[in-house]
Coordinates of C-alpha atoms and ligand atoms in Angstrom, one line a residue:
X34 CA 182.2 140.5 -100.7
X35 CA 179.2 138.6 -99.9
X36 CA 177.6 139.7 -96.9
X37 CA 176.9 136.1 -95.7
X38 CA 180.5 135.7 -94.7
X39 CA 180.6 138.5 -92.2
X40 CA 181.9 137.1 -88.9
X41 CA 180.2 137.1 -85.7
X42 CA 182.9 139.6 -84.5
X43 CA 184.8 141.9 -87.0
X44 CA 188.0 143.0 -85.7
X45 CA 191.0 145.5 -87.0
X46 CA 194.5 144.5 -87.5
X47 CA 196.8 147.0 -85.0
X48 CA 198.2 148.7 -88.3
X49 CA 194.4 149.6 -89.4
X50 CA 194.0 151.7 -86.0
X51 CA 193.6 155.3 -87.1
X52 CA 196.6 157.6 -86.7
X53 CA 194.8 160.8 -86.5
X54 CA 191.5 161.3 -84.5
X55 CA 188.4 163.2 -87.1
X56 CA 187.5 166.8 -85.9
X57 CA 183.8 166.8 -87.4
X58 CA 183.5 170.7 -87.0
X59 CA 186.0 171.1 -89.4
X60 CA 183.1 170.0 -92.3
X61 CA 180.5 171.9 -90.5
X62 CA 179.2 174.8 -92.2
X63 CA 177.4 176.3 -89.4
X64 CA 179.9 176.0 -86.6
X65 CA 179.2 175.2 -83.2
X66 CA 178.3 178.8 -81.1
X67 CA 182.0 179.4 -79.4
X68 CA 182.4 178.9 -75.6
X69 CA 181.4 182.6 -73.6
X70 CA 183.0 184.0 -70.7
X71 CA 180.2 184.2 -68.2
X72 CA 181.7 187.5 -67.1
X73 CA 182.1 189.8 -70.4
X74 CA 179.5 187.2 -72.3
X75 CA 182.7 187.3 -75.2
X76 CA 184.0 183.9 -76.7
X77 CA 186.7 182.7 -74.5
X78 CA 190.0 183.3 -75.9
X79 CA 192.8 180.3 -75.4
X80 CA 194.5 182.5 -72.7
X81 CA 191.2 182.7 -70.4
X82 CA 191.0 178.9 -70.7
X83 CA 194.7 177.8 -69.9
X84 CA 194.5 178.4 -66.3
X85 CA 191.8 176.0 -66.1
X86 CA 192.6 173.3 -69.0
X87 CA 195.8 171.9 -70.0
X88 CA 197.6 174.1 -73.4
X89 CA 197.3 171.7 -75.7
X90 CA 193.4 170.7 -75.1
X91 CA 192.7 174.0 -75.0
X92 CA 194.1 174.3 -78.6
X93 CA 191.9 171.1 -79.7
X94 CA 188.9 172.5 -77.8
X95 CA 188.8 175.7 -80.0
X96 CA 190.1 174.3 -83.5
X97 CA 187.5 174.3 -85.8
X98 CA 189.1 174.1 -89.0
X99 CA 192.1 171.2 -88.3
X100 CA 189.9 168.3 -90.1
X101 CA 192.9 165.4 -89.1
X102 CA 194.8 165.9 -85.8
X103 CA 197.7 163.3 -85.0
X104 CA 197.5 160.6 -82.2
X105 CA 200.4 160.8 -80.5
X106 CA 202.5 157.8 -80.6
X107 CA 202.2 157.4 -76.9
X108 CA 198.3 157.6 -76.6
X109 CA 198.2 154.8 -79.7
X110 CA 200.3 152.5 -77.9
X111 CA 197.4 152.7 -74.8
X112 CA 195.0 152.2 -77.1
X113 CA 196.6 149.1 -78.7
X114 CA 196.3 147.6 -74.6
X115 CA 192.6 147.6 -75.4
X116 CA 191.8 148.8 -79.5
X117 CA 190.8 148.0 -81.7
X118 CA 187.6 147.3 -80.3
X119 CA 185.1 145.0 -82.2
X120 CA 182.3 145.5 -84.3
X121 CA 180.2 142.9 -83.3
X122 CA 176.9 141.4 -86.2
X123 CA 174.2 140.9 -83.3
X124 CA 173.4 137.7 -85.1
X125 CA 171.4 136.3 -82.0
X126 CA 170.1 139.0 -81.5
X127 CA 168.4 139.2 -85.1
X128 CA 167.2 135.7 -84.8
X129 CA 165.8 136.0 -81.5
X130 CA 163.6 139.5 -82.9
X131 CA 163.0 137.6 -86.1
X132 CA 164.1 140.7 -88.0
X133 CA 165.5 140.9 -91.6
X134 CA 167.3 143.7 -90.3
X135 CA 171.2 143.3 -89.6
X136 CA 172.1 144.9 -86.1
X137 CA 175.6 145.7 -85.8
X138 CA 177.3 146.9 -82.5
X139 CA 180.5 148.7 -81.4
X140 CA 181.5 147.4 -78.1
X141 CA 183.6 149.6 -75.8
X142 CA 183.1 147.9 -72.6
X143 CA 186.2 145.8 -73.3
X144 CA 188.4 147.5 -70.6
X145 CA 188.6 147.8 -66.3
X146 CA 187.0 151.4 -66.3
X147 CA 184.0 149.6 -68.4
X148 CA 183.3 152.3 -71.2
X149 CA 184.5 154.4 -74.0
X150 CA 185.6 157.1 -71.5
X151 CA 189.2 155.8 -71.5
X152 CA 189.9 157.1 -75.2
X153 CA 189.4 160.3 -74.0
X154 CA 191.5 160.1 -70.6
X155 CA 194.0 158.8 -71.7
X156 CA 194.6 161.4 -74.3
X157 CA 193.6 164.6 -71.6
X158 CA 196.5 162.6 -68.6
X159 CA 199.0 162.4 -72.0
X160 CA 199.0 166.4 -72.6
X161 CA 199.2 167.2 -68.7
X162 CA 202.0 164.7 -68.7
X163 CA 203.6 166.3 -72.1
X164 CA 202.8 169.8 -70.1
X165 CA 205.0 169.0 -67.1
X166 CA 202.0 168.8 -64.8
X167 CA 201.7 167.3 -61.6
X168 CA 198.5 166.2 -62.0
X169 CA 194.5 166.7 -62.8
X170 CA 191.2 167.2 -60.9
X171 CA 187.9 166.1 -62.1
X172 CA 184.4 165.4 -60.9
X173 CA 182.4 161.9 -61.3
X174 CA 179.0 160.9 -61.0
X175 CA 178.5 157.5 -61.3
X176 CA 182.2 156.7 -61.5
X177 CA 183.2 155.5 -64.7
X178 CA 184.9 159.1 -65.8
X179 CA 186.8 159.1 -62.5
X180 CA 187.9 155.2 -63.0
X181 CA 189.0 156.1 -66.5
X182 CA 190.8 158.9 -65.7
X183 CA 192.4 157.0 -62.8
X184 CA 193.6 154.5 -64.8
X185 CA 195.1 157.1 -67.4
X186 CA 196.9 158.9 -64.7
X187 CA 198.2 155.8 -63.1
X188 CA 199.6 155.0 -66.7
X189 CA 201.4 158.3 -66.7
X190 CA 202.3 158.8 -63.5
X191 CA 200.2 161.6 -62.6
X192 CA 198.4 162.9 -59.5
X193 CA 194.7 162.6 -60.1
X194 CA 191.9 163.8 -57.5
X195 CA 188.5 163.0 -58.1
X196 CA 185.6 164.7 -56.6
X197 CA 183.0 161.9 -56.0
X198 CA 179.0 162.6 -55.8
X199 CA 178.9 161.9 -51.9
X200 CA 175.6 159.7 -52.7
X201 CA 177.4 157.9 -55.7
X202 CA 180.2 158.0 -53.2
X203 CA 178.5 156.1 -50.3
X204 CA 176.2 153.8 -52.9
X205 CA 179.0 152.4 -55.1
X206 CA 181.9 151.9 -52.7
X207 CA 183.4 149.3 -55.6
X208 CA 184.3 151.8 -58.2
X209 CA 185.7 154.3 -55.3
X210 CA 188.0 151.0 -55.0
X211 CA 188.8 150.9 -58.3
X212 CA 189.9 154.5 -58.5
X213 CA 191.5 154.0 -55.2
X214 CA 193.9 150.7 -56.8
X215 CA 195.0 152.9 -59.8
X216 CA 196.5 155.6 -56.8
X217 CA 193.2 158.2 -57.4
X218 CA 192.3 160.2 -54.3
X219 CA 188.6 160.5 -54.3
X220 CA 186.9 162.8 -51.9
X221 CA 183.1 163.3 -51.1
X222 CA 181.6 165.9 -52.9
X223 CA 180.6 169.0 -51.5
X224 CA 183.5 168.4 -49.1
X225 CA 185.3 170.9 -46.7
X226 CA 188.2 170.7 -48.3
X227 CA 187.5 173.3 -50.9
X228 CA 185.7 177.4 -50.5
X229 CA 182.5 175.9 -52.9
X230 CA 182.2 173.1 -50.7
X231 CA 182.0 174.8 -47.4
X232 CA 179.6 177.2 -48.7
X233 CA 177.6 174.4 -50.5
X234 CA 177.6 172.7 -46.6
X235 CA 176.7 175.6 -45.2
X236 CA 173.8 176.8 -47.0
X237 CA 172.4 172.4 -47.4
X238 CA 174.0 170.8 -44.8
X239 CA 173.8 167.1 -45.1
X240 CA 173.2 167.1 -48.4
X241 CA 174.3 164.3 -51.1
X242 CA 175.6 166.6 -53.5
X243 CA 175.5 167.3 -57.4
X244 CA 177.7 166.6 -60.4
X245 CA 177.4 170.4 -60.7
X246 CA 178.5 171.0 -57.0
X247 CA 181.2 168.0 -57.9
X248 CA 182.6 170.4 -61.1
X249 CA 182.6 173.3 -59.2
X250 CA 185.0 171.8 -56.4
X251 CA 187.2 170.3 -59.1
X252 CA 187.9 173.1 -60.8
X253 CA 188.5 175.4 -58.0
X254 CA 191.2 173.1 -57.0
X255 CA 192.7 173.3 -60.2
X256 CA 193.0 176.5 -60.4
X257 CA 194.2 177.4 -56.8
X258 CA 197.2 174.4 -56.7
X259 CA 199.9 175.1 -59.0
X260 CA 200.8 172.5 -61.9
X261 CA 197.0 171.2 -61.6
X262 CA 194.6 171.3 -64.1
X263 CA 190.7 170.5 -64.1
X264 CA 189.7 167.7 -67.2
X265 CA 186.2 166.6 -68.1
X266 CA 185.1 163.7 -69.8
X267 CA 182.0 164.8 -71.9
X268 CA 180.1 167.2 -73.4
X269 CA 183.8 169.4 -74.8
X270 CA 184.7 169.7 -78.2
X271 CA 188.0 167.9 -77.2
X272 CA 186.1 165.1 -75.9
X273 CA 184.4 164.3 -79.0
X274 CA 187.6 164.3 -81.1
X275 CA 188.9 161.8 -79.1
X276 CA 185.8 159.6 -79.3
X277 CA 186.0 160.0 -82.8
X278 CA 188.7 156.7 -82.5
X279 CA 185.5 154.8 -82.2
X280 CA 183.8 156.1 -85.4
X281 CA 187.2 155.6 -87.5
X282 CA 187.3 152.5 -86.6
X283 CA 183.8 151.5 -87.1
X284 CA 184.2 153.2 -90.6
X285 CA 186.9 150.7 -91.4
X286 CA 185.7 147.9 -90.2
X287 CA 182.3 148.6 -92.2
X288 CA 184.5 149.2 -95.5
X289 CA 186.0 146.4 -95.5
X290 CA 183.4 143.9 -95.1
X291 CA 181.4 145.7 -97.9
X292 CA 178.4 146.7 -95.3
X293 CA 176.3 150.2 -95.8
X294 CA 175.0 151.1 -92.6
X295 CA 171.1 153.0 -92.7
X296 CA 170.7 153.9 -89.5
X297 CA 173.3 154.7 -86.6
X298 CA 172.4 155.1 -82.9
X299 CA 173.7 155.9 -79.7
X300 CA 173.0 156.8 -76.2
X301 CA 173.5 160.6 -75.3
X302 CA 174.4 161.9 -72.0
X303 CA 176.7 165.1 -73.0
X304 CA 177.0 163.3 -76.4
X305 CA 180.9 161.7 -76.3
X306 CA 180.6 158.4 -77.6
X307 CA 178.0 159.5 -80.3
X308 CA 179.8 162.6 -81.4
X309 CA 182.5 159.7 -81.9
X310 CA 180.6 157.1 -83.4
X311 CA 179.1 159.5 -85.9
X312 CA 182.0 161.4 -86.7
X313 CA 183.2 159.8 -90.1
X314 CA 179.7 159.2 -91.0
X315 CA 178.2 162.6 -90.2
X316 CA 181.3 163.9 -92.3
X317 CA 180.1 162.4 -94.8
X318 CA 176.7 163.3 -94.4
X319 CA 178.1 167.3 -94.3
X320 CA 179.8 166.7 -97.2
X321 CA 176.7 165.3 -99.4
X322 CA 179.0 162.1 -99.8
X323 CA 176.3 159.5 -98.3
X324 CA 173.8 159.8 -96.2
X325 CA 172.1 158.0 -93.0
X326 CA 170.0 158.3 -90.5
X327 CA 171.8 159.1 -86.9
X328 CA 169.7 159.1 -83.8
X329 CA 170.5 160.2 -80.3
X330 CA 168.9 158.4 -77.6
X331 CA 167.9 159.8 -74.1
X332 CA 166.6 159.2 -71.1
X333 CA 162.6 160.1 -70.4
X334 CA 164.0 161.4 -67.3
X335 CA 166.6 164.3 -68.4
X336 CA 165.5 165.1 -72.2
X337 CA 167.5 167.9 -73.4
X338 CA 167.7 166.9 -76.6
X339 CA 163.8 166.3 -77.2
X340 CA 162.6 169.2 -74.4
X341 CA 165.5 171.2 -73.9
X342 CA 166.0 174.4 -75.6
X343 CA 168.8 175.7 -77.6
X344 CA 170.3 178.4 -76.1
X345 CA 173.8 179.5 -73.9
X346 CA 174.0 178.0 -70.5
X347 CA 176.1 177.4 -67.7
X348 CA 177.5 173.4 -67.8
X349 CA 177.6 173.4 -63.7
X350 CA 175.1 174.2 -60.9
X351 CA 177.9 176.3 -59.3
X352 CA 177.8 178.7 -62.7
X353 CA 181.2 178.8 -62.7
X354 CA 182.0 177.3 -65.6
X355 CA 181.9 178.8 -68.8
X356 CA 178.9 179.3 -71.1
X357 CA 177.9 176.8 -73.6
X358 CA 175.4 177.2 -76.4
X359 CA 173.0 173.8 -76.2
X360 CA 170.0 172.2 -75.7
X361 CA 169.7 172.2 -72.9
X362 CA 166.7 171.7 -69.6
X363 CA 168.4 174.8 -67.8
X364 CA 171.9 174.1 -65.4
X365 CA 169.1 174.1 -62.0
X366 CA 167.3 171.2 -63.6
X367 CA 168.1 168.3 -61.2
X368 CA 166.7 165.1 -62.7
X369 CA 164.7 162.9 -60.4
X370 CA 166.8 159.7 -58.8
X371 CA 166.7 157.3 -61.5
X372 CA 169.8 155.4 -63.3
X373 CA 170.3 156.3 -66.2
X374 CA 173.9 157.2 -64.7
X375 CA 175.9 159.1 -67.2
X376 CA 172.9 160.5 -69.3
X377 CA 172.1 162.7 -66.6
X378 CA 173.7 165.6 -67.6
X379 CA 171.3 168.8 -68.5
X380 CA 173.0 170.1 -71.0
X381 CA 174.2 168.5 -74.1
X382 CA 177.5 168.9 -76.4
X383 CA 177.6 172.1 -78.6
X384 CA 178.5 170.7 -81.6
X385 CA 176.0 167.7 -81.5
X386 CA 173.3 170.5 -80.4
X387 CA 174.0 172.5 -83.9
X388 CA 173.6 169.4 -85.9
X389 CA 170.6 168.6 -84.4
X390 CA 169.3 172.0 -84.6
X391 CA 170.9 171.9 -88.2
X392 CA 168.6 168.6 -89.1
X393 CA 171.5 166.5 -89.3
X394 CA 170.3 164.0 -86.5
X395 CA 167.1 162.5 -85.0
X396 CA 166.6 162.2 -81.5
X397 CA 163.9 160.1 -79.1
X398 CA 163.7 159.9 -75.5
X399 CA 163.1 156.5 -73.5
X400 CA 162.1 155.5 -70.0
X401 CA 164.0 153.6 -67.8
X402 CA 161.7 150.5 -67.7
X403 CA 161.8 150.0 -71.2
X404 CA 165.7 150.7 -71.5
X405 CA 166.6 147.7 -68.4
X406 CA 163.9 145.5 -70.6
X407 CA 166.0 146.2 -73.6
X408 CA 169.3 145.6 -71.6
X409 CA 167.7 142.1 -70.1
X410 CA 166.8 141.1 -73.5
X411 CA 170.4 142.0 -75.2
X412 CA 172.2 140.3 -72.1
X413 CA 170.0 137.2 -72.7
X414 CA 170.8 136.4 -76.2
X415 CA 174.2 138.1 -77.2
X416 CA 176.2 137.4 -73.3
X417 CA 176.9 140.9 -72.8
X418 CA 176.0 142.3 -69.7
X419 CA 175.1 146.1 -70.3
X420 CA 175.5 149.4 -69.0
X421 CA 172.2 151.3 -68.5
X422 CA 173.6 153.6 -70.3
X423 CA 174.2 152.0 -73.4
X424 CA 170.8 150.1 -73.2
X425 CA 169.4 153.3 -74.4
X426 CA 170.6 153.0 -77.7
X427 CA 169.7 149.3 -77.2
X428 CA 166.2 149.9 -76.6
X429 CA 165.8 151.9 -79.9
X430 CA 168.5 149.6 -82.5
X431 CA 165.9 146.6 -81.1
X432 CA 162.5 149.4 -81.8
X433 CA 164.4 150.2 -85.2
X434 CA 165.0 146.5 -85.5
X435 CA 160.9 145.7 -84.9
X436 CA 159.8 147.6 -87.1
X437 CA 161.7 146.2 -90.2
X438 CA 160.0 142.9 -89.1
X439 CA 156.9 144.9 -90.1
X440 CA 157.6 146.0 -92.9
X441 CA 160.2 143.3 -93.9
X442 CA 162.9 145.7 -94.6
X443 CA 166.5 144.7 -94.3
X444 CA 167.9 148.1 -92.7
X445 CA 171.7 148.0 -91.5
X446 CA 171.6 149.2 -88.1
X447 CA 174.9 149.9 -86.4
X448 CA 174.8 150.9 -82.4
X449 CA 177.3 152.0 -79.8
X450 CA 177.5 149.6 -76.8
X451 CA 179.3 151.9 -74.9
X452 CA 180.1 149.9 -71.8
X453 CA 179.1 147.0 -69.4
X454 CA 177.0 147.3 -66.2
X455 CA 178.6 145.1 -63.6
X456 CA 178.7 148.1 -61.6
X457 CA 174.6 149.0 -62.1
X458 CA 173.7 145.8 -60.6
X459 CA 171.7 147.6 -57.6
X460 CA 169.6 148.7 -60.5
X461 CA 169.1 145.7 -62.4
X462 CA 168.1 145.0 -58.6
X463 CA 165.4 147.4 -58.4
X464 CA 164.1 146.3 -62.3
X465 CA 163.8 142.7 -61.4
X466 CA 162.0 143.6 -57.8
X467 CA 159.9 145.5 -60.0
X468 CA 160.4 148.5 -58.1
X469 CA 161.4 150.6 -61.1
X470 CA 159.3 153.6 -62.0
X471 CA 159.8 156.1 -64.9
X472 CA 159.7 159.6 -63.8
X473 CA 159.4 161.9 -66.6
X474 CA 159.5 165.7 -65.9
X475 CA 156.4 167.7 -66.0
X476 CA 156.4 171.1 -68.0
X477 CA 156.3 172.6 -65.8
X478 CA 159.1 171.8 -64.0
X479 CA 161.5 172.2 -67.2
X480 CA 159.9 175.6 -68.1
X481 CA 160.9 176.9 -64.3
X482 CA 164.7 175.9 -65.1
X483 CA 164.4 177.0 -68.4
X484 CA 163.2 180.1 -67.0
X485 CA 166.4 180.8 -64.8
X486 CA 168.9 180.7 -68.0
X487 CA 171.1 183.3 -68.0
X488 CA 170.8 186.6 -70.7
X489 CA 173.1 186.3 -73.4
Ligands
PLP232 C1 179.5 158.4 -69.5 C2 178.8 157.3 -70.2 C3 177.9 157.5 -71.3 C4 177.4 158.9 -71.6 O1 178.3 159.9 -71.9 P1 178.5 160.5 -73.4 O2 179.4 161.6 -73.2 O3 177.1 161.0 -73.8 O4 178.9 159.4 -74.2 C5 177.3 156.5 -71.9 N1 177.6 155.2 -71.6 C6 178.6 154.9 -70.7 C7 178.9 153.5 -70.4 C8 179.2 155.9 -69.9 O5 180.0 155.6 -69.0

């Protein structure tokens, strides 16, 4: 086909949805280090995890050999209120940098919770359903898990209670709303409603609490209220596979329009929607069937990827949970006040930490002023208004995109636009006042959380 005629927007047919979401670790040769009991430092075994997660995500999570898993009939007929989502040609875009290069983008802010983090919700509220549960607990930061989930539980008919970052809780009373309208309860977090959170009180009071802190309260409610069970929306094997729905369908969409995409990019926070995007790419990649160039875009502020080290470490302040092998700045690493929102996580997903230890991926880091230039520049020319998040991988697709002008190459760059930002808008605030700084950690500071990882 001749590439001229690609559409502004390219979008599936329902019947070209996938059926079956990609596990990408089952074409890994070096797998991703298993999950360890913080207690006996052995890999968890599926009966230490069902208490805690729901059966069948449990089985997902630890599958490392299933390459095609089904998509429940149920869960496709969510998707199809929102999916398939378009791949957008970021023809303005390209004009307005005077590139040769063609920038392609994967837009998954079509939906009320704003991001990608539905496709995995939706799928986690399914298999507590299917178990006979009477609902889920869960932890959010800057709210977009906890509206996703919300809205996946409302679907379902599920109990869902999220525990809230008390700052996030106080600063962005419209997406406590949100949750609130799709029958969520949401709680400040530390609260005294919970053992963690009265210690947590006692030992800081009056302080605005943690997603760590946030994790640990969820989960202990989980596992002391019968027919509950704690879900997460990042960083999890499980997670990724259900992400993958974005790469499938990117994959499709780029086969049949004839287009051969160089470089892929996406924002990482605990690596979700690029574990997703990647997946039938990096496949490919693992099987020495093609090969591209897939970078992982961070904030300045909380580097794992670019600063962290490889190595086992607890995914919550409370070092409860259980222990991951990652990059990773160390689980008492507290990045500085900044909003890069869902990227501030410490750690980073297991499998996309092997691949990049494995030289499978690239990743840079970017500061905050840069990214909401980026963002200002995207929303200017191609009408989307865009998370922070996703202007990460923004930022570098229009770098990327820059330097082709140089060198008048016409790269194929494909990026995930994982979500919109009219709930940022207090930071596009701050960026337009000019009262946005980058803070970037010193080394020290890393080295002194890096310090406190636990012996494995
Ligand atoms: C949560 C979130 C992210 C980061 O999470 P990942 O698990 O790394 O994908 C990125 N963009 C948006 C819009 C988010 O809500």
């Amino acid at each position: 086909m001749n590439t001229t005629n690609i559409p502004y927007k390219i979008y599936l047919n329902e019947d070209e949805m996938p059926t079956s979401w990609y596990n990408l670790r089952a074409d890994m040769k070096t797998k991703p280090a298993p999950l360890l009991n913080p207690g006996t430092g052995q890999p968890l075994t599926a009966d230490e995890l069902k208490p805690i997660f729901c059966e069948e995500l449990v089985a997902q999570e630890l599958d490392e050999t299933t390459a095609m898993i089904p998509i429940p009939d149920e869960i496709r007929s969510f998707y199809k209120m929102y999916r398939p989502s378009p791949l957008v040609r970021a023809y303005c875009l390209e004009e307005k940098l005077g590139t040769p290069a063609k920038i392609y983008y994967k837009f998954e802010g079509n939906n009320t919770s704003g991001s990608h983090k539905l496709n995995s919700a939706i799928a986690q509220a399914y298999y507590a359903k299917k178990q006979g549960l009477k609902g889920v607990t869960t932890e959010t930061g800057a709210g977009q898990w906890g509206t996703a989930l919300s809205m996946a539980c409302s679907y379902f008919d599920l109990d869902c209670k999220v525990y809230m970052v008390k700052c996030s809780y106080e600063q962005k009373p419209f997406r406590r709303e949100v949750m609130r309208t799709y029958g969520a309860s949401v709680v400040p977090s530390p609260s005294d409603s919970t053992e963690v959170g009265k210690k947590i009180l006692a030992e800081h009071p009056g302080t605005t609490g943690s997603l760590g802190c946030a994790i640990s309260e969820a989960v202990e409610v989980a596992t002391k209220n019968p027919g509950y069970r704690y879900v997460l929306g990042s960083v999890l094997n499980q997670v990724l596979l259900h992400q993958s729905v974005i790469g499938l369908e990117t994959k499709k969409a780029v086969e049949k329009y004839d287009i051969h995409p160089d470089i892929i990019i996406g924002c990482a926070g605990g690596g979700s929607n690029l574990g997703g995007l990647i997946a039938p790419f990096m496949g490919e990649k693992l099987r020495g069937e093609a090969d591209y160039r897939i970078i992982a875009v961070e904030p300045a502020s909380c580097p794992s990827f670019t600063r962290g080290t490889y190595a086992y470490d607890f995914c919550d302040t409370g070092m409860i949970c259980p222990l991951a092998k990652m990059y990773t700045l160390g689980s008492s690493f507290i990045p500085s006040p900044n909003h890069a929102g869902g990227l501030r996580f410490h750690g980073m997903s297991s499998t996309l930490s092997q691949l990049y230890h494995d030289g499978y991926m690239e990743a840079v880091s970017v500061e905050q002023t840069s990214v909401f230039q980026a963002a200002e520049q995207f929303a200017r020319v191609e009408g989307i208004l865009p998370a922070p998040e996703s202007s990460h991988a923004i930022r570098v697709a229009i770098d990327e995109a820059l330097k082709c002008k140089e060198t008048g190459e016409e790269k194929t760059i494909i990026f995930g636009l994982t979500g919109t930002g009219y709930f940022d808008l207090v930071a596009y605030e701050k960026f337009h006042n000019g009262e946005m700084s980058d803070q970037i950690p010193t080394d020290e500071e890393i080295a002194a959380s890096v310090a406190k990882l636990p012996k494995v």
